[in-house]
Each structure stands twice: as C-alpha cells, then as structure tokens.
PDB file of C-alpha atoms in Angstrom:
ATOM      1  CA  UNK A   1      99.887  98.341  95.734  1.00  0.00           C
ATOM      2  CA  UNK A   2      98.132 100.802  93.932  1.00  0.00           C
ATOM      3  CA  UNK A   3      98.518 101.799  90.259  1.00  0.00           C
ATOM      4  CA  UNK A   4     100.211 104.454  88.734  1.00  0.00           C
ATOM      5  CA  UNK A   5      96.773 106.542  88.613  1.00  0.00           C
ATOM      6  CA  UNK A   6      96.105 105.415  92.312  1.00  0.00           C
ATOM      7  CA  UNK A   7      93.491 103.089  91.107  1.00  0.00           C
ATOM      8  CA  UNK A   8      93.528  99.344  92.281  1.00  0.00           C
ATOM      9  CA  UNK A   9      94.585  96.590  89.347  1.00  0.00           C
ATOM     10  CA  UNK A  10      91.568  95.780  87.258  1.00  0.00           C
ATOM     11  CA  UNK A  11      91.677  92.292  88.575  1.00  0.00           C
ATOM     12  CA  UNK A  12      91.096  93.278  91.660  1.00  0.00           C
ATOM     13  CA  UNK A  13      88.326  95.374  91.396  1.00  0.00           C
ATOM     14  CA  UNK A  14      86.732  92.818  89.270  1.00  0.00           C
ATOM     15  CA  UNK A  15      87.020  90.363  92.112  1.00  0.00           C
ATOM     16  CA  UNK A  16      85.726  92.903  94.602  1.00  0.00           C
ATOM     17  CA  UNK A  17      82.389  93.218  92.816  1.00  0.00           C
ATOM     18  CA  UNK A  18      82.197  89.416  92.449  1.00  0.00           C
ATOM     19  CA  UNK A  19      82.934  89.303  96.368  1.00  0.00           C
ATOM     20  CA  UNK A  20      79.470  91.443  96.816  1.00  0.00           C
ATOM     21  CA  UNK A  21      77.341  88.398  95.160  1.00  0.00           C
ATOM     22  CA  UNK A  22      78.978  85.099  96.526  1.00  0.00           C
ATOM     23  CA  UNK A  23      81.312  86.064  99.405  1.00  0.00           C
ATOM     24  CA  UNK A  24      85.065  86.664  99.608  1.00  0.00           C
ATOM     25  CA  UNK A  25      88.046  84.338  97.892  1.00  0.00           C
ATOM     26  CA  UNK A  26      89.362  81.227  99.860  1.00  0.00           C
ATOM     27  CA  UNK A  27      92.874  81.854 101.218  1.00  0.00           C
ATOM     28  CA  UNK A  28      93.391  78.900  98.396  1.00  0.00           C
ATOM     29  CA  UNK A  29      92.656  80.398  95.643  1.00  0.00           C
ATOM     30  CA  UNK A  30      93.214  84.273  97.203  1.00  0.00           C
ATOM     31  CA  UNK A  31      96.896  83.873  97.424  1.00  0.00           C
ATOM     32  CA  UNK A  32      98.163  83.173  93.773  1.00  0.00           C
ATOM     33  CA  UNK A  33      95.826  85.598  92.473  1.00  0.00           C
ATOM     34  CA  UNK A  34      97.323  88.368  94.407  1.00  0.00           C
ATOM     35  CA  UNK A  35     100.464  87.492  92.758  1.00  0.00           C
ATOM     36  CA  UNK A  36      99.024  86.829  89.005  1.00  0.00           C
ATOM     37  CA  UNK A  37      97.781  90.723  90.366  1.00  0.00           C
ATOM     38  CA  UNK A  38     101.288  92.056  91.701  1.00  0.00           C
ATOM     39  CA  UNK A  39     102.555  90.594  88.528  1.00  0.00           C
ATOM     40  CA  UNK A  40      99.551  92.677  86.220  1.00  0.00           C
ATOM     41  CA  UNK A  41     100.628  96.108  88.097  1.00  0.00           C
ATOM     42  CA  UNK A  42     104.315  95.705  86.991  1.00  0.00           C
ATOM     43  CA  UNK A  43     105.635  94.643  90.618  1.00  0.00           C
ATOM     44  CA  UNK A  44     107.865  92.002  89.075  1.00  0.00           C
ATOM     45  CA  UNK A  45     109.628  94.299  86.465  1.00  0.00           C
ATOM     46  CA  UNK A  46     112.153  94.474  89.008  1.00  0.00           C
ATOM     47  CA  UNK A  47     114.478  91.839  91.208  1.00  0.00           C
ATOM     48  CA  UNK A  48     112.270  90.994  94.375  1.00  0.00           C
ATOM     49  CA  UNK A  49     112.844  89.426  97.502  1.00  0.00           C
ATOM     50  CA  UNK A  50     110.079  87.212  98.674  1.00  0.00           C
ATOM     51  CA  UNK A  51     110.094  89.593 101.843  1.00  0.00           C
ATOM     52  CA  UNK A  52     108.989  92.456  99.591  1.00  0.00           C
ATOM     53  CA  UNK A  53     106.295  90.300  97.798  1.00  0.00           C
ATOM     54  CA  UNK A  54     105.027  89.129 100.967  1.00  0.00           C
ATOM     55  CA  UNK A  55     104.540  92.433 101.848  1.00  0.00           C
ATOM     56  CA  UNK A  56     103.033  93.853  99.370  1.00  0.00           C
ATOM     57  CA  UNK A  57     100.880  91.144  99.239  1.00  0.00           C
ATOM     58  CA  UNK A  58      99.804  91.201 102.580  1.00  0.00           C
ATOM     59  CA  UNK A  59      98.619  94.122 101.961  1.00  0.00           C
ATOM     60  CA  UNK A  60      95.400  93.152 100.360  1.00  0.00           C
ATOM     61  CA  UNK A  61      94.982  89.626 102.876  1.00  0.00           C
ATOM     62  CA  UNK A  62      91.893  90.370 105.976  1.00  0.00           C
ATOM     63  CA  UNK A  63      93.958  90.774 109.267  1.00  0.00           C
ATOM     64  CA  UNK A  64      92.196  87.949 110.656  1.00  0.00           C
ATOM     65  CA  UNK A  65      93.810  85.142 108.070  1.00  0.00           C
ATOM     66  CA  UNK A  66      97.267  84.007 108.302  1.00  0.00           C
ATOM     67  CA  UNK A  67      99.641  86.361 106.221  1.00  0.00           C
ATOM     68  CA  UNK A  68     101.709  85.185 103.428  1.00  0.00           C
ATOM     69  CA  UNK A  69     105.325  84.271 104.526  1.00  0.00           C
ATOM     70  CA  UNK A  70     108.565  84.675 102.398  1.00  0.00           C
ATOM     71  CA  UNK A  71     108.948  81.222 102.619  1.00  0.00           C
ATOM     72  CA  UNK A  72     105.937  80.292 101.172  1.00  0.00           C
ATOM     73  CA  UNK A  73     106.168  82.668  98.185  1.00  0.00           C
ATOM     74  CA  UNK A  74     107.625  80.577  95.310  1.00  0.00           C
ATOM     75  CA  UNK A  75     104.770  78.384  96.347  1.00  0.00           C
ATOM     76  CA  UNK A  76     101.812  80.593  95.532  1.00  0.00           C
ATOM     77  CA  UNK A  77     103.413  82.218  92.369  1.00  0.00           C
ATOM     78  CA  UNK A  78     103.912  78.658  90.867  1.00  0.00           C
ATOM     79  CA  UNK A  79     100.153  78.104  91.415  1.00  0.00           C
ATOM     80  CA  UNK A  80      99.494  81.484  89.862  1.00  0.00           C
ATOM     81  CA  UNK A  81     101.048  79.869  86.948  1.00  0.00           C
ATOM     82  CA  UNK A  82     103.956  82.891  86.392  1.00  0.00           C
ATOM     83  CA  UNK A  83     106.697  81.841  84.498  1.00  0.00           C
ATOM     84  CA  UNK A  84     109.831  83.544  87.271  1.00  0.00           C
ATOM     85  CA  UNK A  85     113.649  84.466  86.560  1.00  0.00           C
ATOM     86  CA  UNK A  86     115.056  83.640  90.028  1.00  0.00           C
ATOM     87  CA  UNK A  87     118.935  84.442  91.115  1.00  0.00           C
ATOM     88  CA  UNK A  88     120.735  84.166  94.534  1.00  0.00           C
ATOM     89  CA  UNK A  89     123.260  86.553  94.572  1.00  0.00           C
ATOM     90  CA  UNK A  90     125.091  84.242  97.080  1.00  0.00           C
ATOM     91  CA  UNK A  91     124.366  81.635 100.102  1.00  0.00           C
ATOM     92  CA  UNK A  92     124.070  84.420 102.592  1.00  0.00           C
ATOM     93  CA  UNK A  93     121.040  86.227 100.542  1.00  0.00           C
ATOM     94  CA  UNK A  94     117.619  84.901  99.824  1.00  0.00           C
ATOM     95  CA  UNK A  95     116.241  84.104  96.357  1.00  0.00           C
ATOM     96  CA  UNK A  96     114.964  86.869  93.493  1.00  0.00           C
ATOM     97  CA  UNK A  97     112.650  86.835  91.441  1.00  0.00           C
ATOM     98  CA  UNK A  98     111.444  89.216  87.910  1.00  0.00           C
ATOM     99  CA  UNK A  99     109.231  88.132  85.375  1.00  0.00           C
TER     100      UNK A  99
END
C-alpha cells in the first residue's frame, strides 16, 4: 500500500498527524476512508476482487480490531462515497470492482 515513491498516500499521513492530537479513527469512520485512500493511490485502476481490497486494506487496520472481510467490502466503499464499475464474470466468481 505504499506509493510509487514508497511514501504513504497523503491522506494518510494527514490522518496520522491528526491521530497524535485526539486519538486514532473509529473502526466507523476508519474503514471507508481506507478505501476513499486505496482509491487516491490508484488501487482501483484495475478489476479487484473484494479479497484483494480486503487485503490491502487490512493492511493499515491495528491487529487488535476486527479485519475487513470481502463480504463487507461493497459496504464500506459505498460509505466512502466512490462511484464503482462492478462485473461478475460468472456465478462461480465473486464481484469486481474499478473506478
């Protein structure tokens, strides 16, 4: 999850030096913004399965908190507010999604 200049997204690190003043994110409000920030470092540019975006998410969630599942996914980017293509290639495979 890091940039192409192995720097973190500028949202994050934004929300890191908030995080010194007033504490860390909620897991309510944590969860769409890491995908408003996968979707900022070009992570949606190509077809996804909510397996990969869980994981790369989950990258960036404390190992103490529940992680993000692929079946909650969808969920959390439609909070983010990102506008998603999504295709199923057929029954057998799970959903895609690009920006």
């Amino acid at each position: 999850m890091r940039g192409t200049e192995g720097e973190f997204c500028k949202m994050w690190e934004d929300e890191l030096a908030k995080s010194q003043t007033r504490g860390p994110m909620s897991k309510r409000a944590l969860y769409p913004f890491l995908m408003k920030c996968l979707a900022e470092e070009g992570f949606f540019d190509e077809w996804r399965t909510p397996g990969e975006i869980a994981f790369e998410a989950n990258k960036r969630v404390s190992r103490t908190w529940r992680p993000i599942r692929p079946s909650t996914v969808r969920r959390y980017m439609q909070k983010a507010g990102l506008k998603m293509q999504e295709r199923k290639k057929n029954k057998a495979t799970p959903y895609e999604y690009k920006l």
